[in-house]
Coordinates of C-alpha atoms in Angstrom, one line a residue:
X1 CA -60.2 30.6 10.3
X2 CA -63.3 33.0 9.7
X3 CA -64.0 33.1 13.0
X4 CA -63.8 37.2 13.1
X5 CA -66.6 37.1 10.1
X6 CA -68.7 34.4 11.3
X7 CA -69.2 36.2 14.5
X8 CA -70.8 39.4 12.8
X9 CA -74.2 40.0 12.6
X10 CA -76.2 38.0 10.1
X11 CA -78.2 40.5 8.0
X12 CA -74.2 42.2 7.4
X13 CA -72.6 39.0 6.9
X14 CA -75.3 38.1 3.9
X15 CA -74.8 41.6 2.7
X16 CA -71.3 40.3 2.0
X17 CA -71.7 36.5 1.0
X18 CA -74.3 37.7 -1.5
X19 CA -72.3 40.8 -3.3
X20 CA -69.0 38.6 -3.0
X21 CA -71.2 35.8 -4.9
X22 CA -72.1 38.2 -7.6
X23 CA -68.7 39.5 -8.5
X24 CA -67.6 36.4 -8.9
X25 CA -69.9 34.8 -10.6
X26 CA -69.9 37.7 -13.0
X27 CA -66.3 38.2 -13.4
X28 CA -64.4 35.2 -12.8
X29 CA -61.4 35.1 -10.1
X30 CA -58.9 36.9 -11.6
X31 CA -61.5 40.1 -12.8
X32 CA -63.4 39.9 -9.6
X33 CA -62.6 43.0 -7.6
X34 CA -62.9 42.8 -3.4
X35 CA -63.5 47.0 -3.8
X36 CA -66.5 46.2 -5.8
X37 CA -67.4 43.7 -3.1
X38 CA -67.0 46.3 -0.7
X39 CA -69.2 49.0 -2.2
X40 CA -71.9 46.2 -2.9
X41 CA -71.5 44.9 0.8
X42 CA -72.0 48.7 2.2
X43 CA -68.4 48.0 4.1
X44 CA -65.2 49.0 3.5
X45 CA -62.1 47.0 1.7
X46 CA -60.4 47.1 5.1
X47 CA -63.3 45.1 6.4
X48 CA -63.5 42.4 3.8
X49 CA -59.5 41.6 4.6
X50 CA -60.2 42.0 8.2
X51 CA -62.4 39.0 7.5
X52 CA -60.5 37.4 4.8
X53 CA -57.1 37.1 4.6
X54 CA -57.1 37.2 0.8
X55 CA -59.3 37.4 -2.3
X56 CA -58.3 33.3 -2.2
X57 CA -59.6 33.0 0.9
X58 CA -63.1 34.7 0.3
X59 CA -63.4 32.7 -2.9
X60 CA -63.0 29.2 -1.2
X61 CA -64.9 30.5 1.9
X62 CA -67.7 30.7 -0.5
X63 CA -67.3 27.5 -2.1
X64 CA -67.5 26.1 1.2
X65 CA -70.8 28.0 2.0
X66 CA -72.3 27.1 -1.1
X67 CA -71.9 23.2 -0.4
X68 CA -73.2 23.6 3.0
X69 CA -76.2 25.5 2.5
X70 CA -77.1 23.7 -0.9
X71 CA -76.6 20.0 1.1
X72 CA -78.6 21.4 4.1
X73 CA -81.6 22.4 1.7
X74 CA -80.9 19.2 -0.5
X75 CA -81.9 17.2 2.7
X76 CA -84.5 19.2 3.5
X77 CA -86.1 19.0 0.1
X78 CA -84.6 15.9 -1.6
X79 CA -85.4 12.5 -1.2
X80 CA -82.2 10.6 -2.7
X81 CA -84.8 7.4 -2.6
X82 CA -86.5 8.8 -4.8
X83 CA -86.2 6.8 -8.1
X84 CA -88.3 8.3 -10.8
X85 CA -86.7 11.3 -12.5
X86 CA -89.2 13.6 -12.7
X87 CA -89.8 13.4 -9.0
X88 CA -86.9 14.5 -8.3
X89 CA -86.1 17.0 -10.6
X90 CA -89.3 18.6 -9.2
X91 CA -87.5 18.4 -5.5
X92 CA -84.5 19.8 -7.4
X93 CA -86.2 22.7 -8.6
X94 CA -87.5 23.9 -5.3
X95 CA -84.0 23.2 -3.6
X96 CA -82.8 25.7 -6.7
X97 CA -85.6 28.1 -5.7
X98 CA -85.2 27.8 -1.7
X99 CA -81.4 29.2 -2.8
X100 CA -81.8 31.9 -5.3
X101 CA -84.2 33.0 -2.5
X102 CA -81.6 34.0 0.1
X103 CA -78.6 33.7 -2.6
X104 CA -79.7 35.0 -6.0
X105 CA -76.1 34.8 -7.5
X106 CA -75.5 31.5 -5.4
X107 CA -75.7 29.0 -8.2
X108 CA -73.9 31.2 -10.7
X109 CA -71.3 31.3 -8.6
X110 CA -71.1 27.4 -8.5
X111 CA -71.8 27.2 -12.5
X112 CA -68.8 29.3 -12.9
X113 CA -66.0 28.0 -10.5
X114 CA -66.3 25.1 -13.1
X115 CA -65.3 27.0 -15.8
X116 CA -62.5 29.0 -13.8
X117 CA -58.8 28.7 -15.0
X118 CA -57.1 30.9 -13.0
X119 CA -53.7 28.9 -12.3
X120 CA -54.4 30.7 -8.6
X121 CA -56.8 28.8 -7.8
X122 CA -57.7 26.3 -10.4
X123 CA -55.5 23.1 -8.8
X124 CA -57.7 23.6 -5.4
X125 CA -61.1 23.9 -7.7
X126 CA -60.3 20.2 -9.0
X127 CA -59.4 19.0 -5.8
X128 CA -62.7 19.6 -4.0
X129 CA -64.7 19.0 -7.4
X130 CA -63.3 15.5 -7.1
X131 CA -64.5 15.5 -3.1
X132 CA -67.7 17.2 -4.0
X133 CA -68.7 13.7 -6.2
X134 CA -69.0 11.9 -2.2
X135 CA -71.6 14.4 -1.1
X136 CA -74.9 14.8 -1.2
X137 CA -74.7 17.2 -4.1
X138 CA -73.1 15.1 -5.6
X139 CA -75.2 12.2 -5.5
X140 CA -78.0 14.2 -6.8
X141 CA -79.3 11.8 -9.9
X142 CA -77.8 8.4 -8.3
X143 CA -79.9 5.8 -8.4
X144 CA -82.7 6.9 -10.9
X145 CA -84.8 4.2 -12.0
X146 CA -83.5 4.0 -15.6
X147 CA -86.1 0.9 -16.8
X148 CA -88.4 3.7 -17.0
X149 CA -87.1 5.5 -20.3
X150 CA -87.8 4.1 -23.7
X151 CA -85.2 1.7 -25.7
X152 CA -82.6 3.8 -27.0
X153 CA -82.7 7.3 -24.4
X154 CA -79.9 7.7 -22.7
X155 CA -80.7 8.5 -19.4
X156 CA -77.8 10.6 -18.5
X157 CA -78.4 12.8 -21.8
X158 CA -82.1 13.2 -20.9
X159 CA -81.2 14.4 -18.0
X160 CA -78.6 17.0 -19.4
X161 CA -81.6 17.9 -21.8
X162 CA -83.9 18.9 -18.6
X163 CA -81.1 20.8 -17.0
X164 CA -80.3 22.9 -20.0
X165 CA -84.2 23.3 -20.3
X166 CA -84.5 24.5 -16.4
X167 CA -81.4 26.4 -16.6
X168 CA -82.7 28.6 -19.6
X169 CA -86.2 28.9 -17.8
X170 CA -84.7 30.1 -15.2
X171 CA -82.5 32.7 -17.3
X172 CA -85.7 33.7 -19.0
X173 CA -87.4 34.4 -15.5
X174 CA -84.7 36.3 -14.3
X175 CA -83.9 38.4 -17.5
X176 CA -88.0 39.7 -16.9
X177 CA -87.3 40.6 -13.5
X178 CA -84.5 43.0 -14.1
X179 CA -86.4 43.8 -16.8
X180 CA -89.1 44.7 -15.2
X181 CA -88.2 45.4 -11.7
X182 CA -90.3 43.5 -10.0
X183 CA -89.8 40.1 -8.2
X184 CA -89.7 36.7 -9.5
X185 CA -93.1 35.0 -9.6
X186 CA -92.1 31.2 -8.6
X187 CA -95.7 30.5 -9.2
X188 CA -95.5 30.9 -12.0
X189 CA -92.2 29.9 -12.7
X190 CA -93.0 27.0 -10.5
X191 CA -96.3 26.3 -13.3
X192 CA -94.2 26.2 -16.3
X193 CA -91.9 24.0 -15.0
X194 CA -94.2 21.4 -14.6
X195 CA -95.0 22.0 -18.3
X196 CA -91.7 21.1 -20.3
X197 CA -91.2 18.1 -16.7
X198 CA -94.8 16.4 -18.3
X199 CA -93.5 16.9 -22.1
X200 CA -90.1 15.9 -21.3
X201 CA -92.1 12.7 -19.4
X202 CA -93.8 12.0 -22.7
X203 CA -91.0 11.9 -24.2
X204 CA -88.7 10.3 -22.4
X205 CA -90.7 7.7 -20.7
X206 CA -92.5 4.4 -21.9

């Protein structure tokens, strides 16, 4: 179905995942403009539905990128056998980083099709959320070893209390970058984060 846009050169083709990525992950569907994709892309709007049949079409395209390349780096840098949490949030944080790398607006995107409630395309979202729960995304925290947290943590709150943590780090780090102009320093990024993952072991674990 994308064959025509698939077949283009790769350093153009990323042009256009990665702008499309940011317009909607800044806008939302309905706001999201394909000429402002376009002009970020360096093509023209007769291009982008040359590729794409419709604004629908790019939107799920992406969706279906974004599961492939974040379950291609999950297995690459996850081990689901992995039982203690902090483990593998660590091997989630560098899967997160290995994106934003190539993708900066990747995970935004994903953060915000969750929240989308365009009627357009809202029944398909739920759909494939529902499928997404079999992959290897989606299985992400299965099988944590939960005798390790002290009577009366909930395990699945902990763990909502990390993410919110490393999602506002993250924030943080990129707010400084624009800021500042200069590029993210995952070393130090990378530093910090195993700061709050040895408090958040304190207090979590036994």
């Amino acid at each position: 179905m994308f064959s025509k846009f698939l077949s283009i050169e790769e350093e153009k083709r990323e042009r256009v995942i990665n702008a499309a990525l940011k317009e909607f992950a800044s806008k939302g569907y309905t706001a999201a403009s394909t000429n402002e994709i376009a002009k970020e892309a360096g093509i023209s709007k007769g291009l982008v539905f040359h590729y794409f049949k419709s604004k629908r079409d790019l939107y799920f395209f992406l969706y279906d990128h974004t599961l492939e390349v974040v379950n291609s780096e999950l297995r690459e840098t996850v081990d689901l056998l992995e039982t203690d949490l902090f483990v593998r949030m660590q091997q989630v944080a560098m899967l997160n980083l290995a994106v934003f790398g190539k993708y900066p607006s990747m995970m935004d995107y994903m953060k915000s099709v969750y929240l989308e409630a365009a009627e357009e395309v809202r029944g398909e979202i739920l759909e494939r959320i529902q499928s997404m729960a079999a992959s290897d995304y989606g299985q992400i925290f299965s099988g944590i070893d939960t005798t390790k947290f002290k009577d009366g943590i909930s395990p699945e709150r902990a763990i909502n209390v990390i993410l919110w943590t490393v999602e506002g780090l993250g924030e943080q780090y990129k707010e400084r970058s624009k800021l500042s102009g200069e590029a993210l320093d995952l070393d130090a990024i990378i530093q910090e984060f195993g700061q709050y993952m040895e408090m958040f072991k304190t207090t979590f674990y036994k």
